[in-house]
N, CA, C and O atoms as a Tinker XYZ file with bonds, in Angstrom:
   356  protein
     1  N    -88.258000  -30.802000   80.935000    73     2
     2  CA   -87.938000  -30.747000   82.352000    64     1     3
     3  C    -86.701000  -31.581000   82.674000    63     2     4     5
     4  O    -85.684000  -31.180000   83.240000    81     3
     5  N    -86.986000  -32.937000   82.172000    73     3     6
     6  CA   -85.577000  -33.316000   82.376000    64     5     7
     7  C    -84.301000  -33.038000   81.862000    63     6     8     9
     8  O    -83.304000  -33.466000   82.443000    81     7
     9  N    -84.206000  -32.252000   80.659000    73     7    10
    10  CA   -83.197000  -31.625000   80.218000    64     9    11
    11  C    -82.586000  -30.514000   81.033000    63    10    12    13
    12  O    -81.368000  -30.383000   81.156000    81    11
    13  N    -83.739000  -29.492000   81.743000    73    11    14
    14  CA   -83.814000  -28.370000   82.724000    64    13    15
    15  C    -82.279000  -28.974000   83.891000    63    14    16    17
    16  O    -81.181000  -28.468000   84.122000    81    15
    17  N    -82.917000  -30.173000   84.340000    73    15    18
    18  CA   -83.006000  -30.904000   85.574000    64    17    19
    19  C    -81.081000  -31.352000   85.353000    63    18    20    21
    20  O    -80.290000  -31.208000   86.286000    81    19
    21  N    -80.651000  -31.889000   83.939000    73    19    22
    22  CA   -79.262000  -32.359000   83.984000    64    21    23
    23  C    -78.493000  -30.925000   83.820000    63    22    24    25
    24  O    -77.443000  -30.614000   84.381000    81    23
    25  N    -79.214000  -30.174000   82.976000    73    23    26
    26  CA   -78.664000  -28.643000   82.738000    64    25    27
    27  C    -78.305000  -27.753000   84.481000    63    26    28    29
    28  O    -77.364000  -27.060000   84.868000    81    27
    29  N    -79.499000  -28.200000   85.095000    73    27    30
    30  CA   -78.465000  -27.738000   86.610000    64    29    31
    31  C    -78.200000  -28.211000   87.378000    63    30    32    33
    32  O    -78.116000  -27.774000   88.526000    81    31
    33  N    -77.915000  -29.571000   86.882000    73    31    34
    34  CA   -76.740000  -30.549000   87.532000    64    33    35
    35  C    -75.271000  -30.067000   87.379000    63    34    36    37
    36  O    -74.319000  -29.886000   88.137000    81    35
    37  N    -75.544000  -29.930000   85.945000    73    35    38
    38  CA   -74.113000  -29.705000   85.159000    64    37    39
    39  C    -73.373000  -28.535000   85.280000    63    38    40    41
    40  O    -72.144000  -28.462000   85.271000    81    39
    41  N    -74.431000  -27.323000   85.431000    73    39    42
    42  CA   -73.503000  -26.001000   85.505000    64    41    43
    43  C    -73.989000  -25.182000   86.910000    63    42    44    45
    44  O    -73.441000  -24.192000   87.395000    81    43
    45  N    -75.050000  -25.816000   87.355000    73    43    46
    46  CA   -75.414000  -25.245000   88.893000    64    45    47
    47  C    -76.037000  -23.845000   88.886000    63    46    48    49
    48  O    -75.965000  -23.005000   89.782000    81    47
    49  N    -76.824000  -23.730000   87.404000    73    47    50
    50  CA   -77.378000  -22.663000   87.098000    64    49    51
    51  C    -78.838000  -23.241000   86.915000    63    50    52    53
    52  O    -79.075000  -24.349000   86.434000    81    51
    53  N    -79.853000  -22.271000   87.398000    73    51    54
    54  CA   -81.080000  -22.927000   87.197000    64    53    55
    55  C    -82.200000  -23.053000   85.968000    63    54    56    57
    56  O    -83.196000  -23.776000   85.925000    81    55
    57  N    -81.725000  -22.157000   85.041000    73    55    58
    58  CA   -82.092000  -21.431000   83.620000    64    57    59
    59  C    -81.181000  -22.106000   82.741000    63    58    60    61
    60  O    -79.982000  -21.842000   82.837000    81    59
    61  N    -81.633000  -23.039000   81.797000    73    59    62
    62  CA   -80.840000  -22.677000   80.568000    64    61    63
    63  C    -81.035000  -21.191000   79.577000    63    62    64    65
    64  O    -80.272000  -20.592000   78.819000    81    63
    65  N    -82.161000  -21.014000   79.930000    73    63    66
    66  CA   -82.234000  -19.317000   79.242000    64    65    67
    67  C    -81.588000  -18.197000   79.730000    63    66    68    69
    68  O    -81.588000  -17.013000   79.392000    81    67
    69  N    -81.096000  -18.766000   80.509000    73    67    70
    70  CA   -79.822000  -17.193000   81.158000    64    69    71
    71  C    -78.624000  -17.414000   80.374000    63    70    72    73
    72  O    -77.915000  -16.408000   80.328000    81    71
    73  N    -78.177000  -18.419000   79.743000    73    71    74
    74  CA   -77.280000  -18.425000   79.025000    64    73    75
    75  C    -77.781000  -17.737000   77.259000    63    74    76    77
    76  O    -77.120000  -17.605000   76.228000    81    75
    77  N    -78.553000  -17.575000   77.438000    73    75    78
    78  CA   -79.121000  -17.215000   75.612000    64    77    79
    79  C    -79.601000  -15.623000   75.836000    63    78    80    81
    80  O    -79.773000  -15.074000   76.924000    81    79
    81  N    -79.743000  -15.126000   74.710000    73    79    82
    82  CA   -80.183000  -13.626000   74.876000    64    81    83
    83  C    -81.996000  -14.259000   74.712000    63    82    84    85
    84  O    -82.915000  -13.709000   75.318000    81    83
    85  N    -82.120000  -14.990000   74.157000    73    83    86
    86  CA   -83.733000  -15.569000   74.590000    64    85    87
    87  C    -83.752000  -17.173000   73.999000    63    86    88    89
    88  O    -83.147000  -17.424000   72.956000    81    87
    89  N    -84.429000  -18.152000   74.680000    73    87    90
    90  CA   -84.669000  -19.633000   74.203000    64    89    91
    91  C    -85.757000  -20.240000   74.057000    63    90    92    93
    92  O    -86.411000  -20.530000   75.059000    81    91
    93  N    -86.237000  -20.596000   72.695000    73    91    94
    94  CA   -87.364000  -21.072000   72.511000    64    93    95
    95  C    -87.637000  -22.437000   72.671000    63    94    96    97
    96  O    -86.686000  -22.978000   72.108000    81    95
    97  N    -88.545000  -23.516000   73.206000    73    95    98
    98  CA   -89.010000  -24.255000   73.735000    64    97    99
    99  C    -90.392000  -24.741000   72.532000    63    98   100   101
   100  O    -91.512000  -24.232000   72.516000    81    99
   101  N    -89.954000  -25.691000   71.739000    73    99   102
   102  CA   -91.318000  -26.185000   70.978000    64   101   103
   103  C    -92.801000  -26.194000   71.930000    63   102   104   105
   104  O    -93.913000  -25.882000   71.505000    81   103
   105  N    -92.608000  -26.450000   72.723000    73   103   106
   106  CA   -94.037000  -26.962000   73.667000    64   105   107
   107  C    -94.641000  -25.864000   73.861000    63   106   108   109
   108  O    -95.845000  -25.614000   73.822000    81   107
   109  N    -93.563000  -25.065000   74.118000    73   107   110
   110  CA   -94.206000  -23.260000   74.444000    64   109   111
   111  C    -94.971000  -22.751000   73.448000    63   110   112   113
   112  O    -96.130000  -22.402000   73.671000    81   111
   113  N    -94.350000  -22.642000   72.119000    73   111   114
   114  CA   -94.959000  -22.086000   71.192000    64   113   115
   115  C    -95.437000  -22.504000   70.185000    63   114   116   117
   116  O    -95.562000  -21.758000   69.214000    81   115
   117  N    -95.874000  -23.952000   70.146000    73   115   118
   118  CA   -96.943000  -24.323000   69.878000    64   117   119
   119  C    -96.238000  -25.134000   68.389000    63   118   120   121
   120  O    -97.066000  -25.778000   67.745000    81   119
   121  N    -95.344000  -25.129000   68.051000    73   119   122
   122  CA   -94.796000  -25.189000   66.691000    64   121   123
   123  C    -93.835000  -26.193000   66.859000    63   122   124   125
   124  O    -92.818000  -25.946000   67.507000    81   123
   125  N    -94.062000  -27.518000   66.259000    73   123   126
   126  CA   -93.272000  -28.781000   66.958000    64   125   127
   127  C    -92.082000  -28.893000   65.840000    63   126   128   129
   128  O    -92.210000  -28.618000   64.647000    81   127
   129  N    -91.372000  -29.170000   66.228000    73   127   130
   130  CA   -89.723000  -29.587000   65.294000    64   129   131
   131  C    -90.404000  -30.956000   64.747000    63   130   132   133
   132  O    -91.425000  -31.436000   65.239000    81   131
   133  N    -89.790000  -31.432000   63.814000    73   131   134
   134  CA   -88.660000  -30.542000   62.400000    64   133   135
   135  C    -89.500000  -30.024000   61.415000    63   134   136   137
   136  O    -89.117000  -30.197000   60.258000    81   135
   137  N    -90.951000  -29.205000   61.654000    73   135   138
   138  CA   -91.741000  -28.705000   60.665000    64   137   139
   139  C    -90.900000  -27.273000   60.672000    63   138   140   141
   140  O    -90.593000  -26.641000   61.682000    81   139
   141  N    -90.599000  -26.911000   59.272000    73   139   142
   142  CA   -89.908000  -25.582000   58.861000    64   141   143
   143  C    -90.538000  -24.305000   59.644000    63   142   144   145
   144  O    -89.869000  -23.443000   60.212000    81   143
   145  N    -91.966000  -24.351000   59.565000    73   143   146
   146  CA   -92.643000  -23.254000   60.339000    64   145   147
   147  C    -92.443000  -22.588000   61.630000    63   146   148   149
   148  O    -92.629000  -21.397000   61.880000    81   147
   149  N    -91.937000  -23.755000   62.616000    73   147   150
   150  CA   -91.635000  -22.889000   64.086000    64   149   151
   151  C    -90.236000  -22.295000   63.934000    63   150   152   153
   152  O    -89.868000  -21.354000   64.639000    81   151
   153  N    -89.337000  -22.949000   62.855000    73   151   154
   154  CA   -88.297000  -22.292000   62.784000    64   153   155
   155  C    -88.452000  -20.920000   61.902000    63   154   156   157
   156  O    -87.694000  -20.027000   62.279000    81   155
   157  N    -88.957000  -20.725000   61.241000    73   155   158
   158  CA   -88.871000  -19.793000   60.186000    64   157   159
   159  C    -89.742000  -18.893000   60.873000    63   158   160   161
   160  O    -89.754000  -17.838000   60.239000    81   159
   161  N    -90.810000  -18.802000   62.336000    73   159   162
   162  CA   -91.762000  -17.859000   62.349000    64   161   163
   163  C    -90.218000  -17.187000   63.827000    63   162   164   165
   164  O    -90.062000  -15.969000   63.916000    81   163
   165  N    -89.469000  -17.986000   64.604000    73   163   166
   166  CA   -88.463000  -17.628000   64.918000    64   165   167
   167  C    -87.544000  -16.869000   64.498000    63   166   168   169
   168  O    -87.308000  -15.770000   65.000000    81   167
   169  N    -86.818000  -17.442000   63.376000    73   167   170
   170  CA   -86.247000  -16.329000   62.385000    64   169   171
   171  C    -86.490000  -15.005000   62.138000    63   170   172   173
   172  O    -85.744000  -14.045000   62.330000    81   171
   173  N    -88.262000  -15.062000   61.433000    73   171   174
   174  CA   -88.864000  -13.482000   60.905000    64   173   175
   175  C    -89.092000  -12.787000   62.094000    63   174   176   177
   176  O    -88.724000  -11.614000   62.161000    81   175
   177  N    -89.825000  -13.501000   63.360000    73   175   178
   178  CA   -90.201000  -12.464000   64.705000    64   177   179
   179  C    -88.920000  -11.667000   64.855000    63   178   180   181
   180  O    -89.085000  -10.448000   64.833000    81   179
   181  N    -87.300000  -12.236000   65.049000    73   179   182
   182  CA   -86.463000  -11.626000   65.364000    64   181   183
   183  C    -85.200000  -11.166000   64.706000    63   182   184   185
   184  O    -84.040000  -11.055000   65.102000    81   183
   185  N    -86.148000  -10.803000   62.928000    73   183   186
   186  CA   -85.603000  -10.485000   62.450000    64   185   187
   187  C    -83.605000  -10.644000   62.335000    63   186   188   189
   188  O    -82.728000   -9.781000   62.297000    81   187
   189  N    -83.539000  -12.539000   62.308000    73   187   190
   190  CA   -82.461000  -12.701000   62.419000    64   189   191
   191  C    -81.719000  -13.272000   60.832000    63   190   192   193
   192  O    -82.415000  -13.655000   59.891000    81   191
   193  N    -80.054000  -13.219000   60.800000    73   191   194
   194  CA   -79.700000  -13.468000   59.667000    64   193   195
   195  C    -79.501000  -15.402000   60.495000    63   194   196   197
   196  O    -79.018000  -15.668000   61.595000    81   195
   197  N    -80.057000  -16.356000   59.485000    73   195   198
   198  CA   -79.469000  -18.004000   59.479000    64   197   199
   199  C    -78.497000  -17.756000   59.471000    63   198   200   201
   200  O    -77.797000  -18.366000   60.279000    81   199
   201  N    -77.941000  -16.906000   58.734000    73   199   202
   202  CA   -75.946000  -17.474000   58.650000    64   201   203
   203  C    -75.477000  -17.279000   60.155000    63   202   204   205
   204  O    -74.567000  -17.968000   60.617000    81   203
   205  N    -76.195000  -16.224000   60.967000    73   203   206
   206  CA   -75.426000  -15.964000   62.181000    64   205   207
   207  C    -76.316000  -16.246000   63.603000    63   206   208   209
   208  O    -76.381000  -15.440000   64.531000    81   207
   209  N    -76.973000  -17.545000   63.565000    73   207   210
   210  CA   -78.178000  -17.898000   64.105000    64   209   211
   211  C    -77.613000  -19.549000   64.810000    63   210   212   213
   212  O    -77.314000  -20.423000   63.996000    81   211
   213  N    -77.548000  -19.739000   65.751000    73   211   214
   214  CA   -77.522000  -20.878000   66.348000    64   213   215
   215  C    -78.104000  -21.657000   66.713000    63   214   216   217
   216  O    -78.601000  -21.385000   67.807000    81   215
   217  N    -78.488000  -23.178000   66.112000    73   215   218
   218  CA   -80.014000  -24.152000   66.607000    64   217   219
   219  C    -79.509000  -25.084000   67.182000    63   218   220   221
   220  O    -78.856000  -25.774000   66.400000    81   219
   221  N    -79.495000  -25.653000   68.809000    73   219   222
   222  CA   -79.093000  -26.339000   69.283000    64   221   223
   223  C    -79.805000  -27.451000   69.756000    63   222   224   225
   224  O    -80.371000  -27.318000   70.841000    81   223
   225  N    -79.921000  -28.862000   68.974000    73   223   226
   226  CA   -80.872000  -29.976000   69.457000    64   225   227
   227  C    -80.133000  -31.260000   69.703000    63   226   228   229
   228  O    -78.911000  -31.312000   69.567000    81   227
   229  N    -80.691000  -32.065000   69.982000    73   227   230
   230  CA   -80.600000  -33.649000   70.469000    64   229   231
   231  C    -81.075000  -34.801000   69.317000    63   230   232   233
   232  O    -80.828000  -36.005000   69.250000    81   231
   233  N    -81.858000  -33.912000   68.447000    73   231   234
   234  CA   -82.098000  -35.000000   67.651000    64   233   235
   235  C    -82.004000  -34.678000   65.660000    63   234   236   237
   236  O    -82.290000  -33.741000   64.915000    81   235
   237  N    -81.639000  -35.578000   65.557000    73   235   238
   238  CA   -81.000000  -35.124000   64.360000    64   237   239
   239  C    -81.970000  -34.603000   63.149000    63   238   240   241
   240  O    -81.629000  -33.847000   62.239000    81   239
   241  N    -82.774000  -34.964000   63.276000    73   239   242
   242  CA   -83.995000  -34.521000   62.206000    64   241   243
   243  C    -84.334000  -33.049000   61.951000    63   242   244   245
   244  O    -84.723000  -32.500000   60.920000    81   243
   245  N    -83.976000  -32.356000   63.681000    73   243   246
   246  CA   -84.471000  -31.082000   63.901000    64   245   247
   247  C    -82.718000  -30.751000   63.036000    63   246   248   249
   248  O    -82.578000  -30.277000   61.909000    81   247
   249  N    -81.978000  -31.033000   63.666000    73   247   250
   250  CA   -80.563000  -29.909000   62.974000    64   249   251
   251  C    -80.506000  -30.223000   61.043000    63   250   252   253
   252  O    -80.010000  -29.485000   60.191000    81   251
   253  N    -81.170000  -31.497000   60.859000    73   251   254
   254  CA   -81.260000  -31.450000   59.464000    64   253   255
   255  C    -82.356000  -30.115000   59.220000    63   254   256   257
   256  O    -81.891000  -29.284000   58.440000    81   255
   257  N    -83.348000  -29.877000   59.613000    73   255   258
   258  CA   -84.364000  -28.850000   59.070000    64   257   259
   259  C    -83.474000  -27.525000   59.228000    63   258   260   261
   260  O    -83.117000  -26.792000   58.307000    81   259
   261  N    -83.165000  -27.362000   60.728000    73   259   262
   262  CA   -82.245000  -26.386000   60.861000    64   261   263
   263  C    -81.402000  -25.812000   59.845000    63   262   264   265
   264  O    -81.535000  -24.642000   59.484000    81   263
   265  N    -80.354000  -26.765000   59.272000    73   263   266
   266  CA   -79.652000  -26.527000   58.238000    64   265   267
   267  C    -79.967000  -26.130000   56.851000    63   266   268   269
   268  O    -79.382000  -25.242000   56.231000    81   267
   269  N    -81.107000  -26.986000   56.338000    73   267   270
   270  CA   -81.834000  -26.668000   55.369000    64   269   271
   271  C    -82.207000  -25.434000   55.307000    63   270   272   273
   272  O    -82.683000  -24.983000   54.265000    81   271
   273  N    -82.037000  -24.625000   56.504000    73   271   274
   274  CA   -82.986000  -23.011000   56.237000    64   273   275
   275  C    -81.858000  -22.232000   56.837000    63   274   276   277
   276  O    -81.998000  -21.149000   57.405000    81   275
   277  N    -80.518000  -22.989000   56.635000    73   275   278
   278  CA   -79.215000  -22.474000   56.753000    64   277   279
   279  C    -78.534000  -21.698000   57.922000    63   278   280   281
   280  O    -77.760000  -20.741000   57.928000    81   279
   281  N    -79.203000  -22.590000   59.094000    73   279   282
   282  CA   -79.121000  -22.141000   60.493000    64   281   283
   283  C    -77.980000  -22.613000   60.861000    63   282   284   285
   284  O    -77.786000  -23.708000   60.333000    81   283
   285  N    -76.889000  -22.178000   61.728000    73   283   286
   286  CA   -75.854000  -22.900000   62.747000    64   285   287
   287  C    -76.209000  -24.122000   63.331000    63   286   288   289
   288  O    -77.147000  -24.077000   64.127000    81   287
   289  N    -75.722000  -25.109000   63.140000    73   287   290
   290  CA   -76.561000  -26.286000   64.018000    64   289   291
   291  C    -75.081000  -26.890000   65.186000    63   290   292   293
   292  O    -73.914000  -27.092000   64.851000    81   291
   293  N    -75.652000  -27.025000   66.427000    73   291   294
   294  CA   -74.895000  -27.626000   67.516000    64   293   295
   295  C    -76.090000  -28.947000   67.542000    63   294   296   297
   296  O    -77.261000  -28.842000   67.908000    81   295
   297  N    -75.409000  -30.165000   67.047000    73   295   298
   298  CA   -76.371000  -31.375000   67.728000    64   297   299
   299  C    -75.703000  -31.986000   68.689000    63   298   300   301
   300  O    -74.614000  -32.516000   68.465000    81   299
   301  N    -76.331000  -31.984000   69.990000    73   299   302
   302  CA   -76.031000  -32.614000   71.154000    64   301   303
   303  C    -76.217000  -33.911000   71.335000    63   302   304   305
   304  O    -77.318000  -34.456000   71.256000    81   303
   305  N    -74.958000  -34.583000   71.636000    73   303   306
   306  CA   -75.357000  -36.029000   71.574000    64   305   307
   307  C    -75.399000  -36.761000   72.891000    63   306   308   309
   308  O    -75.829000  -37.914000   72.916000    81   307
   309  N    -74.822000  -35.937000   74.395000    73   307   310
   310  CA   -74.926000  -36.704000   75.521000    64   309   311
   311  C    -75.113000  -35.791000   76.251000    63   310   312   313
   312  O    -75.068000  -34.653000   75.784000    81   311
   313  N    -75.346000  -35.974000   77.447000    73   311   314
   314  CA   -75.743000  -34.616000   78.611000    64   313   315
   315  C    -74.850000  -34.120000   79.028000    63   314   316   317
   316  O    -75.074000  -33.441000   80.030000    81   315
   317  N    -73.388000  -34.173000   78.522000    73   315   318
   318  CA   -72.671000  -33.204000   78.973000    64   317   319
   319  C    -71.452000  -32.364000   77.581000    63   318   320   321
   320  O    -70.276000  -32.020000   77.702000    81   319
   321  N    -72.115000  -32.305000   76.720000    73   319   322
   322  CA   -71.757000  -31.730000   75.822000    64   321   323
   323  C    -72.336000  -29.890000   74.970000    63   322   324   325
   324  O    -72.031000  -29.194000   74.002000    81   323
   325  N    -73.280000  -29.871000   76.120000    73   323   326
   326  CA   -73.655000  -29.003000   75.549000    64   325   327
   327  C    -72.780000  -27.775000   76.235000    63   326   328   329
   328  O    -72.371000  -26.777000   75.641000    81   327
   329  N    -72.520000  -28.231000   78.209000    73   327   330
   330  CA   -72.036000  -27.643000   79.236000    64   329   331
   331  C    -70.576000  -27.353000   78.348000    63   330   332   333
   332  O    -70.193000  -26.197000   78.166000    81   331
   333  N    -69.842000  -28.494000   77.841000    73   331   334
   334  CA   -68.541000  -28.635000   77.601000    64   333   335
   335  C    -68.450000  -27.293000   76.549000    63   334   336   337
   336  O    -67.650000  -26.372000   76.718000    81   335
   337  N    -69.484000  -27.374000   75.371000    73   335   338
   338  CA   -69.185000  -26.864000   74.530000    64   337   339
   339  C    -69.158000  -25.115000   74.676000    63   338   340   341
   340  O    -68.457000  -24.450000   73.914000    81   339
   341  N    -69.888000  -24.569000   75.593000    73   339   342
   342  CA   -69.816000  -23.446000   76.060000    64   341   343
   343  C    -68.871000  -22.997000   77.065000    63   342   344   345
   344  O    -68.664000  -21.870000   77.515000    81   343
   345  N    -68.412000  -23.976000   77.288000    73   343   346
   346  CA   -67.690000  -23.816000   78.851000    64   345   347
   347  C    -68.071000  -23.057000   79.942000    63   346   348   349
   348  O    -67.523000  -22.034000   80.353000    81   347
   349  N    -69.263000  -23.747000   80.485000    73   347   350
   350  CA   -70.282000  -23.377000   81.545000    64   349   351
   351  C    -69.827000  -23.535000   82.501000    63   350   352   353
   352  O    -69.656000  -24.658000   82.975000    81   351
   353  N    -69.504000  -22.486000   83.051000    73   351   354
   354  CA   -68.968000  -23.432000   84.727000    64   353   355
   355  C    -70.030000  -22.552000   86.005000    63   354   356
   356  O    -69.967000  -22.878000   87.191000    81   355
């Protein structure tokens, strides 16, 4: 929520999932980071390639797993880098 909360501070959009073709949320689906499993049951549901797959977190443990299963990793390190990096306006 509080991520929600700086996310539409920053771009004045109320969704970070309107920016994604879909965004998964550990809490939602039950499958907590950095265990390989919520990532990999992500992967197979949507039949995606890692090489062309983007994992965007805050904490470094998760973009290490990420990588390991050869995902794109964006690690976010302050609350306005994620806006910057897309150029959200």
């Amino acid at each position: 929520n509080a991520f929600q909360q700086i996310f539409q501070k920053a771009t004045r959009k109320h969704l970070l999932d309107i920016c994604f073709e879909k965004a998964y949320y550990s809490h939602i689906m039950g499958q907590r980071k950095p265990y390989k499993e919520g990532f990999q049951k992500i992967i197979q549901e949507n039949n995606l390639n890692p090489n062309q797959t983007l994992f965007i977190d805050d904490t470094l443990v998760n973009i290490e797993t990420a990588k390991s299963l050869n995902l794109k990793t964006l690690h976010i390190t302050n609350k306005t880098q994620l806006v910057n990096s897309f150029q959200l306006k």
